[in-house]
Structures are given as structure tokens and as C-alpha cells.
Short mmCIF file of C-alpha atoms in Angstrom, two decimals:
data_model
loop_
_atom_site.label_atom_id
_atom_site.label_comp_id
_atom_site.label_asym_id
_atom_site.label_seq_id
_atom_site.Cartn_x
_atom_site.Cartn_y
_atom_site.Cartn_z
CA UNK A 1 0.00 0.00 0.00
CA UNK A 2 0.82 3.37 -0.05
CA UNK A 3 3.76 4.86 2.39
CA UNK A 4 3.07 8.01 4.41
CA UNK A 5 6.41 10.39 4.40
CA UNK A 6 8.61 9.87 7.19
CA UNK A 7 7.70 12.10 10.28
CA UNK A 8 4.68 12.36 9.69
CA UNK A 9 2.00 10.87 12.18
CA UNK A 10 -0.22 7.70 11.11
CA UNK A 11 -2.99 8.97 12.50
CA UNK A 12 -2.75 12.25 10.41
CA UNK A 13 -4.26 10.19 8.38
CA UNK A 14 -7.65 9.63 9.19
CA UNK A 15 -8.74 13.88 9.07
CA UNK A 16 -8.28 13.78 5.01
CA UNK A 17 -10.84 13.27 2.79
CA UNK A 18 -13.40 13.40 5.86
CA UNK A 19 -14.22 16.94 6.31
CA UNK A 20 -13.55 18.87 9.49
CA UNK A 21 -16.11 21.08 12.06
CA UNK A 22 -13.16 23.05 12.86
CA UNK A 23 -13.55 26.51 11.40
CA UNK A 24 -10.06 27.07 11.35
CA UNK A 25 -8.13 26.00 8.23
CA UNK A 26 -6.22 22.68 7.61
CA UNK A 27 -2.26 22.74 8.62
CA UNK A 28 -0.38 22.95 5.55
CA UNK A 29 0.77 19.63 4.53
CA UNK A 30 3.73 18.47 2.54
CA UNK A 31 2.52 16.88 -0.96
CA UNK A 32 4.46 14.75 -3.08
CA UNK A 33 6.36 16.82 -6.00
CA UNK A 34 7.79 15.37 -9.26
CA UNK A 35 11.08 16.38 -9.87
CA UNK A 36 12.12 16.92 -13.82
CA UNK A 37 15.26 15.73 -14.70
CA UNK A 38 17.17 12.35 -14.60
CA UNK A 39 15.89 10.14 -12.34
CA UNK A 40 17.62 9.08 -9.54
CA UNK A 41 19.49 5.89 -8.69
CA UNK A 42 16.91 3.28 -7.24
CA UNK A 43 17.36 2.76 -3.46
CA UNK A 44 17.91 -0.23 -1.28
CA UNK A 45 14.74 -2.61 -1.85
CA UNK A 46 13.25 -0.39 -4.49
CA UNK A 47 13.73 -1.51 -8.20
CA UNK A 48 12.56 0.11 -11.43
CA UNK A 49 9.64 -2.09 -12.26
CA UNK A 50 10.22 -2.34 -16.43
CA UNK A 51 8.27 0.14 -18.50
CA UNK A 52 7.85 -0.53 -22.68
CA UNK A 53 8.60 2.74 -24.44
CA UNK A 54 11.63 3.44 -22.77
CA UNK A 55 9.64 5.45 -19.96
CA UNK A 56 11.81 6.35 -17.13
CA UNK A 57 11.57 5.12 -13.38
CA UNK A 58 9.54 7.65 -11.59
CA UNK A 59 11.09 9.43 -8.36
CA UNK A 60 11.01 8.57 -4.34
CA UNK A 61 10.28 11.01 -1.71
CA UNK A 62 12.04 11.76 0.97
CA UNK A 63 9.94 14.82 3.35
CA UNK A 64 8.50 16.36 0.48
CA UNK A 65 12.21 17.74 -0.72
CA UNK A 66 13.06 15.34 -3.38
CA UNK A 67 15.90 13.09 -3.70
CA UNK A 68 17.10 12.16 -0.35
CA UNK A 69 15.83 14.65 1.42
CA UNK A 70 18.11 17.26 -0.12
CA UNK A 71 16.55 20.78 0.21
CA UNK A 72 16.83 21.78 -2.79
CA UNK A 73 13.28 21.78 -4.56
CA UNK A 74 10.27 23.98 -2.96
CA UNK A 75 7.03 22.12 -3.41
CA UNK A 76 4.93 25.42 -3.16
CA UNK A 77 2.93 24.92 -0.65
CA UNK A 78 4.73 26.41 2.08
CA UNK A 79 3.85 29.88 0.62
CA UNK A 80 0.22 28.46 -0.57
CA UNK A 81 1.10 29.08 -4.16
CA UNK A 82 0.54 26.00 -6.29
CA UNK A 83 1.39 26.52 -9.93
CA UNK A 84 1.72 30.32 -9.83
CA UNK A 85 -1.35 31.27 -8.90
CA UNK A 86 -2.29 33.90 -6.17
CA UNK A 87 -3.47 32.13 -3.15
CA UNK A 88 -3.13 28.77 -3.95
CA UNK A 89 -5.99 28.29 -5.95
CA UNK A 90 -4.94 26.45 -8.45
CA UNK A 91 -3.92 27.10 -12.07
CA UNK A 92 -4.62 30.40 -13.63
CA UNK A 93 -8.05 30.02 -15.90
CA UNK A 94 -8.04 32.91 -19.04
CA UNK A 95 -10.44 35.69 -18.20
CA UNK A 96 -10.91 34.59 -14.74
CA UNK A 97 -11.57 36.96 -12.22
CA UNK A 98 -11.19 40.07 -14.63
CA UNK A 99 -13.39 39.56 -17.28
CA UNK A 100 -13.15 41.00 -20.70
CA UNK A 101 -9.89 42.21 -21.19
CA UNK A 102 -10.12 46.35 -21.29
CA UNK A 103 -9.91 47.57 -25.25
CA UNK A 104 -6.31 48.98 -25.97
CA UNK A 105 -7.48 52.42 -27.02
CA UNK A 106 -4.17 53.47 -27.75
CA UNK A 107 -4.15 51.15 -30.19
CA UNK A 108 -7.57 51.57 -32.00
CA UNK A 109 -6.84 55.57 -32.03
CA UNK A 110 -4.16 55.01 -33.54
CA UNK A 111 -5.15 52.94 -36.63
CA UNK A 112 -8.29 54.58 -37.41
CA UNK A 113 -6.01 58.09 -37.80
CA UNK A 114 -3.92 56.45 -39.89
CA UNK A 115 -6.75 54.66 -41.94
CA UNK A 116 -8.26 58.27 -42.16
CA UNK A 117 -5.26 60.01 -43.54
CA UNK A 118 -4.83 57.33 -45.91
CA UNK A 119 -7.84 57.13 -47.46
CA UNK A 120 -7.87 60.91 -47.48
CA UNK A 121 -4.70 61.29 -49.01
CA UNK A 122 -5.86 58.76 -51.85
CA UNK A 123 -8.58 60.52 -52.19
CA UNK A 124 -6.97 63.93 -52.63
CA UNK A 125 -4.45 62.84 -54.99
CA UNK A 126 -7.00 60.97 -57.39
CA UNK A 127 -8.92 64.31 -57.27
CA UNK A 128 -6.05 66.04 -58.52
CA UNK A 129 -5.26 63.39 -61.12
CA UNK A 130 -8.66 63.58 -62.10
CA UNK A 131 -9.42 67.13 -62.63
CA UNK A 132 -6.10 67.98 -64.11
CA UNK A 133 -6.80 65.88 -67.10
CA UNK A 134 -9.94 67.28 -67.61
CA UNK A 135 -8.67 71.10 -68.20
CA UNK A 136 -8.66 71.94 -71.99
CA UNK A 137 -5.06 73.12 -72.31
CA UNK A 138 -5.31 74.62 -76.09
CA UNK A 139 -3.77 77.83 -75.83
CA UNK A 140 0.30 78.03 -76.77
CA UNK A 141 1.81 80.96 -75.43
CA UNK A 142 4.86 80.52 -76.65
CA UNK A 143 3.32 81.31 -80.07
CA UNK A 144 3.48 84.70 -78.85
CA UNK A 145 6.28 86.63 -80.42
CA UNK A 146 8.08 89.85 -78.66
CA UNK A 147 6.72 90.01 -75.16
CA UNK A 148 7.47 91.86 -72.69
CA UNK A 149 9.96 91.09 -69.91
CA UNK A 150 7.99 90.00 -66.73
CA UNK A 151 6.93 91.99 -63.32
CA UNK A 152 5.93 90.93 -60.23
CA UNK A 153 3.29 88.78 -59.50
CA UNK A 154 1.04 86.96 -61.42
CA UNK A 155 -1.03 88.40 -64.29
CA UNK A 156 -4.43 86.35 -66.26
CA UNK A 157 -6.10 86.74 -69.37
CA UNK A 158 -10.13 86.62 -68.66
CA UNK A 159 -12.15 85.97 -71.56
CA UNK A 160 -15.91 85.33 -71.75
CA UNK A 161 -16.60 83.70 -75.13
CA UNK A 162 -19.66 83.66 -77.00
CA UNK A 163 -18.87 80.62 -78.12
CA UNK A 164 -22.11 77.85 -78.46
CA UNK A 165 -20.22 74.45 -79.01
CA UNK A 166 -21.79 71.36 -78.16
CA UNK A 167 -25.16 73.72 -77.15
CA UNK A 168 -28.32 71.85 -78.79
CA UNK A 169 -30.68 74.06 -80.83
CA UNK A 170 -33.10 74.23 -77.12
CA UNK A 171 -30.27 75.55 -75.32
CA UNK A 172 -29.47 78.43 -77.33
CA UNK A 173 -33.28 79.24 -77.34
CA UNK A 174 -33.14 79.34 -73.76
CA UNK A 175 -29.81 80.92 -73.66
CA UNK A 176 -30.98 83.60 -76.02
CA UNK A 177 -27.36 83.13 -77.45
CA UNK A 178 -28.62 82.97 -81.36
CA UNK A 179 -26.96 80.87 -83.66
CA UNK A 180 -23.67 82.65 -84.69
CA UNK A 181 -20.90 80.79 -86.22
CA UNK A 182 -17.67 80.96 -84.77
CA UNK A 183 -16.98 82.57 -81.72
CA UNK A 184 -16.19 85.88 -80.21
CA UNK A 185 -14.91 87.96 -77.00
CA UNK A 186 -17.63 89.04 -74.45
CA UNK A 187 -15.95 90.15 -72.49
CA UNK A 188 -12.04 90.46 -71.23
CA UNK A 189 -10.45 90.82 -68.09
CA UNK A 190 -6.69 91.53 -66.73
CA UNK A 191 -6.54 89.54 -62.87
CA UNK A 192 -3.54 90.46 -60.93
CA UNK A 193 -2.14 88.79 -58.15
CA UNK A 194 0.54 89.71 -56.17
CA UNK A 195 1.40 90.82 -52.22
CA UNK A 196 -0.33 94.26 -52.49
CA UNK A 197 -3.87 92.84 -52.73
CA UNK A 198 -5.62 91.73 -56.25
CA UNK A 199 -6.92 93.95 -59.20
CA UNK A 200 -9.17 92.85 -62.15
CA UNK A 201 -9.33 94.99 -64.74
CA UNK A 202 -11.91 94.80 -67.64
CA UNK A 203 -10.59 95.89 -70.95
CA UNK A 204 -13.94 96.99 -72.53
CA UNK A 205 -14.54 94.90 -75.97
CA UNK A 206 -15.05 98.56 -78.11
CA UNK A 207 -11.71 99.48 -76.76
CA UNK A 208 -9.47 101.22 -79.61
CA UNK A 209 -6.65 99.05 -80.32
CA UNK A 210 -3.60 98.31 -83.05
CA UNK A 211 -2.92 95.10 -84.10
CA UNK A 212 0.94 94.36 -84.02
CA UNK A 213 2.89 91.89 -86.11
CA UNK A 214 2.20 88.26 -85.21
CA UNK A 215 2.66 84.84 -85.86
CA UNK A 216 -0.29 82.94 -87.32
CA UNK A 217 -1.41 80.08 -84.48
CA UNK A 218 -2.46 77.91 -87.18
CA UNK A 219 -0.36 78.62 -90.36
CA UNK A 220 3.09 79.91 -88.34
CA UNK A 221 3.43 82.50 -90.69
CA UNK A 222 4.45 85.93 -89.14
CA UNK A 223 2.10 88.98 -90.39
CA UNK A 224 4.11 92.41 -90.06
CA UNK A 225 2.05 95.08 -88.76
CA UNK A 226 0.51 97.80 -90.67
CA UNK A 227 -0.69 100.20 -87.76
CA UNK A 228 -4.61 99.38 -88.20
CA UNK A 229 -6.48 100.12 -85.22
CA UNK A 230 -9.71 97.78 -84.83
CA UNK A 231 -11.81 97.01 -81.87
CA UNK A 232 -10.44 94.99 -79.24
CA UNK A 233 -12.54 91.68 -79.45
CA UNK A 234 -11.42 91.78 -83.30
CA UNK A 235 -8.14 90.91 -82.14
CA UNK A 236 -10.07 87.05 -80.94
CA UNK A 237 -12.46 86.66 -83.99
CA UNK A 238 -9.05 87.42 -86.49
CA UNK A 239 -6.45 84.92 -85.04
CA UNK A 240 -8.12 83.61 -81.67
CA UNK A 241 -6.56 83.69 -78.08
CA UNK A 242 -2.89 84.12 -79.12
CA UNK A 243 -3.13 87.35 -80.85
CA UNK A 244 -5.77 88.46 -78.53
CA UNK A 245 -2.93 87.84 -76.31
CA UNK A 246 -0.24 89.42 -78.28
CA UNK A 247 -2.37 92.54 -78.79
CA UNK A 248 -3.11 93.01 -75.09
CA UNK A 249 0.69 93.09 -74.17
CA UNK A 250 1.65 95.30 -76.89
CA UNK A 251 -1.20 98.12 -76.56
CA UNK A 252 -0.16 97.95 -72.43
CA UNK A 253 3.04 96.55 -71.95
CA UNK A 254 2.02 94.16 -69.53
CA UNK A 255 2.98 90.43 -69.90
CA UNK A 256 0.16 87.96 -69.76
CA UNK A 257 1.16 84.84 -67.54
CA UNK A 258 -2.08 82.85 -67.77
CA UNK A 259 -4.85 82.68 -70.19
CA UNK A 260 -8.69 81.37 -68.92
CA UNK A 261 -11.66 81.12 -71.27
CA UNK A 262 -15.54 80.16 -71.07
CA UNK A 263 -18.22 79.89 -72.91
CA UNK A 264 -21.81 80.48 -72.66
CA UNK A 265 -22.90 77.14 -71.63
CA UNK A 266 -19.86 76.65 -69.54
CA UNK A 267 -21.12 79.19 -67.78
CA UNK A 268 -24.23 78.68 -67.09
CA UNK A 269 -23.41 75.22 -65.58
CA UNK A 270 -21.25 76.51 -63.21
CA UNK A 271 -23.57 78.63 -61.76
CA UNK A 272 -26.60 76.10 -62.08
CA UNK A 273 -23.74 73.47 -60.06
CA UNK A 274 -23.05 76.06 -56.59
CA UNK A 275 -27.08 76.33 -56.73
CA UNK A 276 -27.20 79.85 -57.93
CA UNK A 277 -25.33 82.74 -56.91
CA UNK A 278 -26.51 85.80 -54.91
CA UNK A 279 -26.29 89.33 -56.14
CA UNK A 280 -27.50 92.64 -55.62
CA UNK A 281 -29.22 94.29 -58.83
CA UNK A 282 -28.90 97.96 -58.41
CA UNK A 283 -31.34 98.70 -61.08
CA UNK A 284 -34.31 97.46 -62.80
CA UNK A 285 -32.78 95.67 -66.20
CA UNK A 286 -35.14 94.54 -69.22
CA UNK A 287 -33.70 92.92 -72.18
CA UNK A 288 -35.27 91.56 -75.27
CA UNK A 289 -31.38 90.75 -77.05
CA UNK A 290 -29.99 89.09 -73.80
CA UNK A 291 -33.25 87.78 -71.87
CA UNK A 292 -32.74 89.88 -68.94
CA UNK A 293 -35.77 90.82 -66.85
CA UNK A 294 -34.80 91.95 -63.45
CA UNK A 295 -36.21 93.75 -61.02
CA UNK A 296 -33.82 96.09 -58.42
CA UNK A 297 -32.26 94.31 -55.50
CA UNK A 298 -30.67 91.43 -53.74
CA UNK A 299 -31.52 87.77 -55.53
CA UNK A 300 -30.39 84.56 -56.75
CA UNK A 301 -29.87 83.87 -60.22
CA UNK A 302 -29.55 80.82 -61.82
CA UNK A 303 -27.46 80.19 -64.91
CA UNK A 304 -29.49 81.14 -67.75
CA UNK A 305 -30.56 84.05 -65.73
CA UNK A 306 -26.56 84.79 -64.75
CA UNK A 307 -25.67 84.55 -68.61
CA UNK A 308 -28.00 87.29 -69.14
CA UNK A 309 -27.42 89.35 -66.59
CA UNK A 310 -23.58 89.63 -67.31
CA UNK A 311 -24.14 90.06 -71.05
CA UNK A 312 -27.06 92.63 -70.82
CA UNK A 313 -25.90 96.40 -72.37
CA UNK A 314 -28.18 97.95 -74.35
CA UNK A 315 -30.46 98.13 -71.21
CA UNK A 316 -27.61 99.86 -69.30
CA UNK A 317 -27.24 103.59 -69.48
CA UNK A 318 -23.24 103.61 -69.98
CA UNK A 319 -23.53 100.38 -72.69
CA UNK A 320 -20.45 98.11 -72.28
CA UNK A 321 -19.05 99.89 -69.75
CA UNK A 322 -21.66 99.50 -67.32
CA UNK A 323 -21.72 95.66 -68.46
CA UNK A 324 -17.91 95.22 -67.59
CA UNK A 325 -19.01 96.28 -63.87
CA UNK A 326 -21.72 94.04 -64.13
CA UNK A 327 -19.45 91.12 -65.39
CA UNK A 328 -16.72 91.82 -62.59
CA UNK A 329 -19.84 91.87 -59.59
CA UNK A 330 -20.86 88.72 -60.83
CA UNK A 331 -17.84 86.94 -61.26
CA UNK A 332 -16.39 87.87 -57.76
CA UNK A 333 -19.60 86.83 -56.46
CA UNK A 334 -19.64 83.28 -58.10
CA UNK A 335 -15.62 82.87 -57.18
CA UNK A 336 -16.86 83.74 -52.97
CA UNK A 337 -20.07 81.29 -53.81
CA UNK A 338 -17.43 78.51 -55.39
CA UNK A 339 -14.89 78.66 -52.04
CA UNK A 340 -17.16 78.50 -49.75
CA UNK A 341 -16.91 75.60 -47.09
CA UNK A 342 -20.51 74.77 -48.18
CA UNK A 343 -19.05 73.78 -52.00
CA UNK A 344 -15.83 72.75 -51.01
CA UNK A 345 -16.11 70.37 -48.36
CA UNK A 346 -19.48 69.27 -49.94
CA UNK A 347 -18.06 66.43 -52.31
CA UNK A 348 -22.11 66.32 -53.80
CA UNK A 349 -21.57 70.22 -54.59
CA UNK A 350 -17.82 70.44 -55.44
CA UNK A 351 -17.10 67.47 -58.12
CA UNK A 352 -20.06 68.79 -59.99
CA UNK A 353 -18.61 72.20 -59.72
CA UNK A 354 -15.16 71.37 -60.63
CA UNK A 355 -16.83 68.94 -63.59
CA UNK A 356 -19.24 71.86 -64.93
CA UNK A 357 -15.99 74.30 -64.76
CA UNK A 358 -12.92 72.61 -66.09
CA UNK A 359 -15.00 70.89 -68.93
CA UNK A 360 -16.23 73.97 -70.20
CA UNK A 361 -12.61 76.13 -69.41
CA UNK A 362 -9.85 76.51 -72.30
CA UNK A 363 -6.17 77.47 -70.48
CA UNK A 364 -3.02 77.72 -71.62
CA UNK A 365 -0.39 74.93 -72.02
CA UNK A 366 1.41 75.99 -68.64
CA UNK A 367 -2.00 76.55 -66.89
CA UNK A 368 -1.80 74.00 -63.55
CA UNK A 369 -4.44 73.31 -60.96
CA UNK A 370 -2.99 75.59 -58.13
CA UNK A 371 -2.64 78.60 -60.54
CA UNK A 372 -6.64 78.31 -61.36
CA UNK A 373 -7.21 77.62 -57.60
CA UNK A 374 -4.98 81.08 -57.25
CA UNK A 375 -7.23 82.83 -59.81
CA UNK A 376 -10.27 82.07 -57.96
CA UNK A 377 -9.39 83.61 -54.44
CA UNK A 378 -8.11 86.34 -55.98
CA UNK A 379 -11.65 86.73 -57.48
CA UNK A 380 -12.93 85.93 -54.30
CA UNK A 381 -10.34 88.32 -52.36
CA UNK A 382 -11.88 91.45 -55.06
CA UNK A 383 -15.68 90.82 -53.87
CA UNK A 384 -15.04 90.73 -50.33
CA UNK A 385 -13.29 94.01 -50.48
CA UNK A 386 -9.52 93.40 -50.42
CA UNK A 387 -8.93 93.92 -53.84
CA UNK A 388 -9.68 96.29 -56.44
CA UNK A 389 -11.77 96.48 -59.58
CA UNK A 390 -11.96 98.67 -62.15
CA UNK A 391 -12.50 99.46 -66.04
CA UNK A 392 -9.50 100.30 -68.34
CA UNK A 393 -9.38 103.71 -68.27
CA UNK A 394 -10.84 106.09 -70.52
CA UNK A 395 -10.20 109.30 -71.98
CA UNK A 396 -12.93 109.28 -74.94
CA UNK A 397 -13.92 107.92 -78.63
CA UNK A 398 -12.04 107.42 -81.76
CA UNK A 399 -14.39 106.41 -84.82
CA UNK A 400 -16.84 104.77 -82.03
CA UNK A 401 -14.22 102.68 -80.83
CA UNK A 402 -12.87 103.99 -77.38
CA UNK A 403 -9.85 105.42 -76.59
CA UNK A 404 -7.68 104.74 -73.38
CA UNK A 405 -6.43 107.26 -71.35
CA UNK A 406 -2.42 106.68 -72.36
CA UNK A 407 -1.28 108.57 -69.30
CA UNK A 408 -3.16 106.54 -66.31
CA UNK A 409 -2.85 103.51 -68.41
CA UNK A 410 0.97 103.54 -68.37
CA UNK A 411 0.42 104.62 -64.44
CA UNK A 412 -1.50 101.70 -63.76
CA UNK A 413 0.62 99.39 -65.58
CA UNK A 414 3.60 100.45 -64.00
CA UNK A 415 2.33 99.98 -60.51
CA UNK A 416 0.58 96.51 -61.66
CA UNK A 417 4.32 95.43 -62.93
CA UNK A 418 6.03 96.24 -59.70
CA UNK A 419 2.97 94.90 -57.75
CA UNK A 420 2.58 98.12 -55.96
CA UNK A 421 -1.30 99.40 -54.98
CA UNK A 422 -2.95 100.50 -57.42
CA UNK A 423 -4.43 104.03 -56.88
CA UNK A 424 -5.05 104.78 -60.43
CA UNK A 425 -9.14 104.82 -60.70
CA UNK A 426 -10.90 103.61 -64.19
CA UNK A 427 -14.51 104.45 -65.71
#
């Protein structure tokens, strides 16, 4: 049978496995412990029984300290730890005691920034991707021949076409844009940006011009000049955006960086995309050859109403040079309507925006994305008063056509060259 450690009393015994009344706990007692290792010798009278397998004697006892009685092994108990676990209560079960193991917030704050800044980033750059390829890049400054040298700041070439291609036979009903072939300057406007604030400047279409020498943009063949002095928007319908470019720079001097064109239709979606744009009317305006029928004060238009508002001028007392203010108001007020947080954080408001714009826009070759983002809160910067605007200034009429006022016209070029503040004052 089995044999009790030595020192310990038989009678010991009899209290295990029996229960006790005693409230106070059980002594401690000494349990046998399986040492790992080599087993030891077998002792006087004891014998390895044989095991198949190989499997190894197993160990004696001696007090509950091993081989021997050497004191070299601690059982555990003495400290009422068995296994490792706090108060001898046995192994240590996963999860018990402390539940759920708390959430590792660290951690989970952590990834989701980084899974927002990725997908953000992604989505940035396949913006840009995106709605660089869709500008119309058709303009070749460098066909431009004998410019002049370049100022400070930044200076753009704002023309309103008349233009109706790809408009269906409804749309330029509705429109009231007719059915002219070809297409033709509406309007034109100098944008300069620079430290000293930003300053559009319309150059009225009548204005009294001479057309320089030139190269063709088609043929490359260079035209000498012969003097002739036509209307401004002649310049366009003759040769198209490079001469009209060409002209501009030799009858002021100034060098054009960037050239930006719409059309009709182009237009109009724009404004129809932001939802209308707000503007104050300061006068009652009724016009058969434009559609416009407006009634003083502060409303909405939307973008067949826009396209007739900024190309109304026989209902204006000072003809197109009451339309050029009109065209500057409106366009400041649709650049503040497009950069507003509403549009631009609005992805349902700004990819339609940005669609309707750059589909409709023709830039030049060196146009990017950040210098038509410039352009735009400089317009924006002119409507909310930290800019100026003005018309070209003018001193009369030659032959109906009319005539600049040379002396503040090399004034204000001067100070738009050094990109000083402009405190020459226009029509």
C-alpha cells in the first residue's frame, strides 16, 4: 500500500478526505512533487519495475524535498502558491476573475487616424489626377512673339466667349445666345495677383486698339504690322486667343502669364452646379437681345438668368461699360459662392462644380491646378473688399471705338508690374 512520508503521524491520516467542524483552516501539509530531470538511482529494496517505451523510473520522496531529502526543490505549498497562482488556488483560468480584457485604445486611435489620412490622401491625390486631365489646355503661349519682360506677380487673361459648341438648338433658345458661327470675345479681363492685394481689370470689348505683327497660331506664318487700329474683341475673332494675347501686351506693356476662357454654356453650368449665386441688382434691367428681366435688388440667379445678366448692355445707361461692372460683380460673387466651405467640403456640390468648370474652361499649355485655384481667391479676395476692380481707363472715342487714357494707363501698368497698390481709378 501506499507509504506516508517519514515524520509524519499515522494517524494524520484519518482527518483527510473526511471533512472537518473546525472553522479554522487545515495545517499545511507536505505533498508529493515530481522532480524533472534524470531520475535518480533506485534505493535499497526499491527496483525500477520495467516500463515498454523506454519510460523512465519515476522518483522517491524523501519529506517532500526530493531526492534524499536534499533541500533543494520547494514544493509550493509552504507559501500556498501551487502553480503560480495567487493564493493557492490552483492554475490560472483565461479571463478569470477580470473579465473582458479592457480595449487597448491606444491602439484603436491610432489605426483609425492612420486609416483616415490614408484614405484621405488617396482621395486627394485621385482628385487632382482627375481634374487635371480634364482642363482643356489649347492655348500656346509661346506662339506669342516679342513680349514683354515679366513683373511681379502673377497676371491672367479673362475671356468670356460667346462661343455655343456642343449647345443643342433648345439651349441656345433658352440661352438667347442665337446661332452665330464661330466665336467671339464678351468680355475680357486683366486679374492680378501679387502681395499688395488683387486687381481685375476689364478691358472693354469697343476698346481702340492696333494690331501688331504676329505669328499665325495655325499657319506659323508671321504677319508684319501695318498700324490698323480695330476694336479689341477683333483681335479674338481674327487669329483667336494668341493674338488676342499678343495685342493686349503690346497696346499695355504688360505680360500675360495665364490665359482662362468660357463659354456660354460653360457658364451657365457653373452657376446652375453652386445652386445659384446671390447678387445685388442695383437697377431694374429689361432685355429683349440678352433675356434679362430683373427687377432692383438682392436675388439669386440661376445660370441662364446669370448669362444674361452679365451680357445685358443695351439696357444699361453707360452700354459696355456698365456691363464690364456688371461682369466683374458677378464673377467675384460666383468665385466667394465657389470657395465657400458649403461647396468645397461638400463632395455632392464640389465634383459637380469642378466637372461643370474645367470641362467647359480653355487654359493655356502651362495653366496648372494651383494657378486656377490662385485665380479664384483672388476673385474671391476682389468681392469681399480686399482687392480692387476697375475698367481700363478712358479718356474718350475714336471712330466709335474707345480710346484709353495713355497717361493713367501707363500709371496703372507700371504699378501693376512692380505689384505696388494701385491708386489709379478707371470708368
Amino acid at each position: 500500500m501506499t507509504d506516508w512520508p517519514q515524520g509524519r503521524p499515522r494517524d494524520d491520516r484519518g482527518r483527510y478526505g473526511r471533512g472537518s467542524a473546525s472553522a479554522q483552516p487545515e495545517s499545511a501539509r507536505v505533498m508529493r512533487q515530481v522532480r524533472r530531470g534524470a531520475a535518480p538511482p533506485p534505493g535499497p529494496g526499491r527496483s525500477a519495475p520495467p516500463y515498454a517505451g523506454g519510460v523512465p523510473s519515476q522518483p522517491s520522496y524523501v519529506d517532500g524535498q526530493g531526492y534524499g531529502g536534499q533541500d533543494d526543490y520547494d514544493s509550493g505549498y509552504n507559501t500556498g502558491q501551487v502553480y503560480g497562482s495567487p493564493g493557492g488556488r490552483g492554475p490560472a483560468r483565461p479571463g478569470a476573475g477580470g473579465g473582458r480584457p479592457a480595449p487597448d485604445w491606444r491602439r484603436r486611435i491610432k489605426w483609425t487616424a492612420i486609416t483616415v489620412v490614408t484614405v484621405l490622401v488617396v482621395t486627394t491625390v485621385g482628385t487632382y489626377f482627375w481634374a487635371d486631365s480634364k482642363l482643356n489646355r489649347e492655348v500656346d503661349l509661346s506662339k506669342v512673339i516679342d513680349r514683354p519682360s515679366a513683373g511681379e506677380g502673377t497676371n491672367y487673361l479673362i475671356v468670356g466667349s460667346d462661343s455655343r459648341e456642343g449647345m443643342t438648338d433648345e439651349q441656345k433658345k433658352d440661352l438667347h445666345t442665337g446661332s452665330a458661327e464661330g466665336k467671339r470675345t464678351d468680355s475680357m479681363m486683366i486679374l492680378h495677383t501679387g502681395d499688395n492685394g488683387s486687381t481685375l481689370v476689364s478691358l472693354p470689348r469697343d476698346s481702340d486698339v492696333e494690331i501688331p505683327s504676329f505669328v499665325g497660331s495655325e499657319s506659323g506664318k508671321k504677319y508684319e504690322g501695318t498700324g490698323r487700329h480695330v476694336k479689341l474683341n477683333a483681335a479674338y475673332a481674327e487669329d483667336g486667343p494668341e493674338l488676342l494675347v499678343r495685342t493686349v501686351e503690346f497696346n499695355t506693356g504688360l505680360r500675360i502669364d495665364h490665359y482662362v476662357e468660357i463659354g456660354f454654356a460653360g457658364f451657365a453650368n457653373i452657376v446652375d452646379s453652386v445652386g445659384g449665386v446671390e447678387i445685388d441688382i442695383p437697377q431694374d434691367i429689361k432685355d429683349k437681345k440678352s433675356g434679362a428681366d430683373f427687377k432692383k435688388g438682392k436675388q439669386t440667379l440661376n445660370g441662364e438668368e446669370a448669362l444674361a445678366f452679365v451680357r445685358t448692355r443695351y439696357a444699361l445707361p453707360g452700354s459696355d461699360l456698365d456691363r464690364t461692372k456688371n461682369q466683374q460683380k458677378f464673377l467675384s460673387a460666383l468665385a466667394s459662392q465657389v470657395a465657400t466651405p458649403s461647396t468645397v467640403l461638400n463632395p455632392f456640390k464640389l465634383y459637380p462644380t469642378m466637372g461643370a468648370g474645367l470641362d467647359s474652361l480653355i487654359v493655356d499649355k502651362d495653366m496648372g491646378l494651383f494657378d486656377l485655384a490662385g485665380m479664384f481667391w483672388a476673385m474671391k479676395s476682389v468681392s469681399g473688399g480686399d482687392g480692387t476692380s476697375m475698367n481700363m481707363p478712358v479718356s474718350g472715342s475714336v471712330g466709335g471705338n474707345l480710346k484709353w487714357d495713355d497717361a493713367k494707363v501707363k500709371k496703372l501698368v507700371e504699378q501693376l508690374r512692380n505689384d505696388e497698390k494701385v491708386t489709379v481709378s478707371g470708368n
